[in-house]
Coordinates of C-alpha atoms in Angstrom, one line a residue:
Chain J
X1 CA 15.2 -1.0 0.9
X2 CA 12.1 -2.0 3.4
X3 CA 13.6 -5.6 3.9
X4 CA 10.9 -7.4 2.1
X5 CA 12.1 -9.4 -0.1
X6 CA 10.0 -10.6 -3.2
X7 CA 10.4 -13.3 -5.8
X8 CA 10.1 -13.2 -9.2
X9 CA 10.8 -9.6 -10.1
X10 CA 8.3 -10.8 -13.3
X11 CA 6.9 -13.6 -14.7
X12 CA 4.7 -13.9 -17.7
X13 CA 2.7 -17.0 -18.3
X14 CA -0.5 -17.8 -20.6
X15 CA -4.4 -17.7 -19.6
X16 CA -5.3 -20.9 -17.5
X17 CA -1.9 -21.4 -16.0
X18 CA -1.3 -21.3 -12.7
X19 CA 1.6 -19.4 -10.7
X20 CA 3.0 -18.8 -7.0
X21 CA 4.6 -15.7 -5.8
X22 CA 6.4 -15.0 -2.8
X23 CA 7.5 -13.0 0.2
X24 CA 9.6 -12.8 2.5
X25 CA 9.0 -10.3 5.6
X26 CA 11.3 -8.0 7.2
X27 CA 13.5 -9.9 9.6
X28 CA 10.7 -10.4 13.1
X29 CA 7.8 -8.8 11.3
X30 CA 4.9 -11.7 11.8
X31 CA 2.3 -10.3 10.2
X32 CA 2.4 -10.5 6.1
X33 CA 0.0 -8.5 4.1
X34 CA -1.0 -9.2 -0.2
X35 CA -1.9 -6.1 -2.1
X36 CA -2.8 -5.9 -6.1
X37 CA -2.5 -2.7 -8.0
X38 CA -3.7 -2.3 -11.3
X39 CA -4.9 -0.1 -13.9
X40 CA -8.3 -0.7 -13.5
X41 CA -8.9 -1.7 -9.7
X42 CA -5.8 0.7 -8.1
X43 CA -4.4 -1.1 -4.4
X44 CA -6.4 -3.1 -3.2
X45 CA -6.2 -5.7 0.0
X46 CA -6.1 -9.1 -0.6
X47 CA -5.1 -10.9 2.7
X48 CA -3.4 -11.0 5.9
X49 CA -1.4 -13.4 7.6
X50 CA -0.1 -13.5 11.6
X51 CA 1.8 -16.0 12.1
X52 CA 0.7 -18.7 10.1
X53 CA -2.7 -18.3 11.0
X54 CA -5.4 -15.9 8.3
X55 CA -6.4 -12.9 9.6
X56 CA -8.4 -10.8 7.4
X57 CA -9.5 -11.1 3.8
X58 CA -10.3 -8.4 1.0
X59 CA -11.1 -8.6 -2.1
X60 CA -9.6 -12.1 -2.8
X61 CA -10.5 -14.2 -5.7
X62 CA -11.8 -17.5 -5.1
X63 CA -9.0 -18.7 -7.6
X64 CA -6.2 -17.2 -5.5
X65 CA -5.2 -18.8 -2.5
X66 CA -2.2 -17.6 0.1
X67 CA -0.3 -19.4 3.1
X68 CA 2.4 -18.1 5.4
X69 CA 5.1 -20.8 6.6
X70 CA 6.6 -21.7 10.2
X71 CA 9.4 -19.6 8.5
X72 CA 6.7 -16.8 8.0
X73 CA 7.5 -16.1 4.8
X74 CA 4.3 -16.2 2.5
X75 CA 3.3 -17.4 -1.0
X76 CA 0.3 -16.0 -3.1
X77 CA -0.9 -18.9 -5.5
X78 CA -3.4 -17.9 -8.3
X79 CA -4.8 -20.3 -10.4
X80 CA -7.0 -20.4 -13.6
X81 CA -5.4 -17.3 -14.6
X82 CA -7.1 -14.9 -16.5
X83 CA -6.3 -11.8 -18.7
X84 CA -7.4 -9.7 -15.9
X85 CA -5.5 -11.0 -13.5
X86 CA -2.3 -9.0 -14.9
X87 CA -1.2 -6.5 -12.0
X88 CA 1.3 -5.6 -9.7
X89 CA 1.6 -7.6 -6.2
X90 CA 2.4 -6.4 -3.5
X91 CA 3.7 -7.9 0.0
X92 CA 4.0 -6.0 3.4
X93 CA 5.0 -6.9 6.6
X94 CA 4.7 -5.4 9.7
X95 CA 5.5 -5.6 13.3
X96 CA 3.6 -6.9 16.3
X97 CA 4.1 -3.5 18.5
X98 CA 2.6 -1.5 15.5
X99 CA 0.6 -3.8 12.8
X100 CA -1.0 -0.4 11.4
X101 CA 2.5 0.8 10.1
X102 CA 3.2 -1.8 7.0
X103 CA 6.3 -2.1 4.8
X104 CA 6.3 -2.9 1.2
X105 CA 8.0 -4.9 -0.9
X106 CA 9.2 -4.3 -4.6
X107 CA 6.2 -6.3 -5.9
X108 CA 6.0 -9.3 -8.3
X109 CA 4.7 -7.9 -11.9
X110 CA 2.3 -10.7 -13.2
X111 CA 1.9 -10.8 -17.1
X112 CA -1.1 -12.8 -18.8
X113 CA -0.9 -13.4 -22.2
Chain C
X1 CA -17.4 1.4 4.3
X2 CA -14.1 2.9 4.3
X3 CA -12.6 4.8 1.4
X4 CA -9.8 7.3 0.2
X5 CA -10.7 10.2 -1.9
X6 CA -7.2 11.9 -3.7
X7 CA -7.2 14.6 -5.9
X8 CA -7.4 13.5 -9.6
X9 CA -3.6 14.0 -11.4
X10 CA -1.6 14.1 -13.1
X11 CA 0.1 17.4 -11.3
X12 CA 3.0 18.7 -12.9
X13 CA 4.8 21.6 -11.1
X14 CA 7.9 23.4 -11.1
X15 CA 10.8 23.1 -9.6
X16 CA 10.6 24.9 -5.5
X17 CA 6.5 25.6 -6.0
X18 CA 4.1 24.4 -3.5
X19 CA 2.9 21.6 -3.1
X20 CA -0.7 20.0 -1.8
X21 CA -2.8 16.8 -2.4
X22 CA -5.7 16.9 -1.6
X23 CA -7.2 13.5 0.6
X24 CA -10.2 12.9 2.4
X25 CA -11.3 9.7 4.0
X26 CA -14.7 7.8 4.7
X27 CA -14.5 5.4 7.7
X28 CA -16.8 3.4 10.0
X29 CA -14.3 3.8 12.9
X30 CA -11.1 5.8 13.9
X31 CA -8.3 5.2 11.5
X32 CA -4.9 5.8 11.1
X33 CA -3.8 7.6 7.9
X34 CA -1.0 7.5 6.0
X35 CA 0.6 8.6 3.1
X36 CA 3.0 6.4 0.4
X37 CA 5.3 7.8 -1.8
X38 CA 5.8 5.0 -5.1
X39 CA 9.3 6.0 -6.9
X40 CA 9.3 4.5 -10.8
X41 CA 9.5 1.2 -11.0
X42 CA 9.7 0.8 -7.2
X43 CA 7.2 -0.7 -4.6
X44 CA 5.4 1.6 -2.0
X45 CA 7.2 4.0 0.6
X46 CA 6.0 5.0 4.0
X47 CA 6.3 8.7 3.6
X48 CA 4.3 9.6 7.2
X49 CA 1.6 8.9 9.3
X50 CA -0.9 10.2 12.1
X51 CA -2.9 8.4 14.2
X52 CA -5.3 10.7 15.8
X53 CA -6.7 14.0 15.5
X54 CA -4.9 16.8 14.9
X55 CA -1.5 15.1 14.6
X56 CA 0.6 16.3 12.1
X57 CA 2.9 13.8 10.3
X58 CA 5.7 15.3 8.4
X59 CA 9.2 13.6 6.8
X60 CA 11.6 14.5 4.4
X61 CA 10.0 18.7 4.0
X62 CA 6.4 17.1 3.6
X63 CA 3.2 17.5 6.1
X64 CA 0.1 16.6 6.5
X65 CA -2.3 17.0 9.4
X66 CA -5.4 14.5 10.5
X67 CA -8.3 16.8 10.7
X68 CA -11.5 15.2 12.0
X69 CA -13.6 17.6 11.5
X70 CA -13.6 17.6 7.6
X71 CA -12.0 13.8 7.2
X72 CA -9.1 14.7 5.8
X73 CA -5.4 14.4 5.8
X74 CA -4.0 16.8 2.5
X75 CA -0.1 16.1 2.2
X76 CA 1.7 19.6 1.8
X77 CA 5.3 20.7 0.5
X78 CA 6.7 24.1 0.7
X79 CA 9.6 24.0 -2.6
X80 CA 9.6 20.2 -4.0
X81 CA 12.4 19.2 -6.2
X82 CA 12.9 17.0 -9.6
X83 CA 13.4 14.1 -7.1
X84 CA 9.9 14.1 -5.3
X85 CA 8.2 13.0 -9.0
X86 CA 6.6 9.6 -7.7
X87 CA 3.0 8.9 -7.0
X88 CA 1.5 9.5 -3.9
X89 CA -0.8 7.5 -2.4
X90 CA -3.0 8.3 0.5
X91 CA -4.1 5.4 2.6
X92 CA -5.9 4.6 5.8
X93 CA -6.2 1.8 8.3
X94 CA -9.2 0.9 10.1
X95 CA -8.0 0.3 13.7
X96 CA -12.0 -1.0 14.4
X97 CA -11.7 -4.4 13.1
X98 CA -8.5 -5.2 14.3
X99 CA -7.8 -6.3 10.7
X100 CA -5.1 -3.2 9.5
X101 CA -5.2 -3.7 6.2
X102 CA -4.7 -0.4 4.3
X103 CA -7.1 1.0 1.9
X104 CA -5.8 3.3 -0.2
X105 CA -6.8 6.0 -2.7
X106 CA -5.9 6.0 -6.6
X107 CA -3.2 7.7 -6.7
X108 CA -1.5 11.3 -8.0
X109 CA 1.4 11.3 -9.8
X110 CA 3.7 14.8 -8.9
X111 CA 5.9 15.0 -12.1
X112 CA 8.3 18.6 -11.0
X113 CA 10.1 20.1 -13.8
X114 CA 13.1 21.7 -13.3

């Protein structure tokens, strides 16, 4: 167990819909990383977080949006969903003496029918 | 850019053979590397790490060594058991941007037989 927490395990919605996923990081971690896997595209960085404020951004659709609270725990939003969009997501947090080391959580397995 | 390179799976060994996966890396500054072990059904492990040349990070009977010289970081096992079948994922962070996120390679899944 990292100490990541993730919620839902699954979800399953229809094309169009729009859904929000989220994280919580290990217990003083401040930075909060989104990750997709899938078949097609393998890991791939999405975003960063530090303390409420955006760090860094990957390959993030324009649909998807993310935010990290004064709590800092995080939510992913992704809207307009497509077909495509089915993946695995990923959160990671890390710690401010060592941002480079980064701790996963179980992941969030999106379904678009 | 940066980029991952693994070895192509799936690799199917038995039980106490050696193990390697191949890695190599493409980056734009002086990363750290890593390598992730994902367990069925699971989300991503830290398995080890090295952050500069010729380290050698090793946990749990595996290894793997930074080498400069030929970008690459090839994780190694001397007897693996039915319990190492996961996919491993080799992954490296780009300490020149300041950004850390990972980038990560596609993956080989290890099945060992008994």
């Amino acid at each position: 167990d990292s100490g990541v927490t993730q919620t839902p395990k699954h979800l399953i919605t229809a094309t169009g819909q729009r859904v929000t996923l989220r994280c919580s990081p290990r217990s003083g971690d401040l930075s909060v990383y989104w990750y997709q896997q899938s078949l097609d595209q393998g890991l791939q960085f999405l975003i960063h977080y530090y303390n409420g404020e955006e760090r860094a951004k990957g390959n993030i659709l324009e649909r998807f949006s993310a935010q990290q609270f004064p709590d800092l725990h995080s939510e992913l939003n992704l809207s307009s969903l497509e077909l495509g969009d089915s993946a695995l997501y990923f959160c990671a947090s890390s710690e401010w003496g060592d941002q480079e080391t980064q701790y996963f959580g179980p992941g969030t397995r999106l379904l678009v029918l | 850019g940066n980029s991952v390179t693994q070895m192509e799976g799936p690799v199917t060994l038995s039980e106490e053979a050696f193990l390697t996966i191949n890695c190599t890396y493409t980056a734009t500054g002086y990363p750290s590397l890593f390598w992730y072990v994902q367990y069925p059904g699971e989300g991503l492990q830290l398995l080890l790490k090295a952050t500069k040349a010729d380290d050698k990070g090793s946990n749990k009977g595996f290894e793997a060594t930074y080498r400069k010289e030929t970008t690459s970081f090839h994780l190694e096992k001397g007897s693996v058991q039915v319990s190492d079948s996961a996919v491993y994922f080799c992954a490296l962070s780009d300490r020149e941007t300041g950004a850390n996120n990972l980038f990560f390679g596609t993956g080989t899944r290890l099945t060992v037989i008994p």
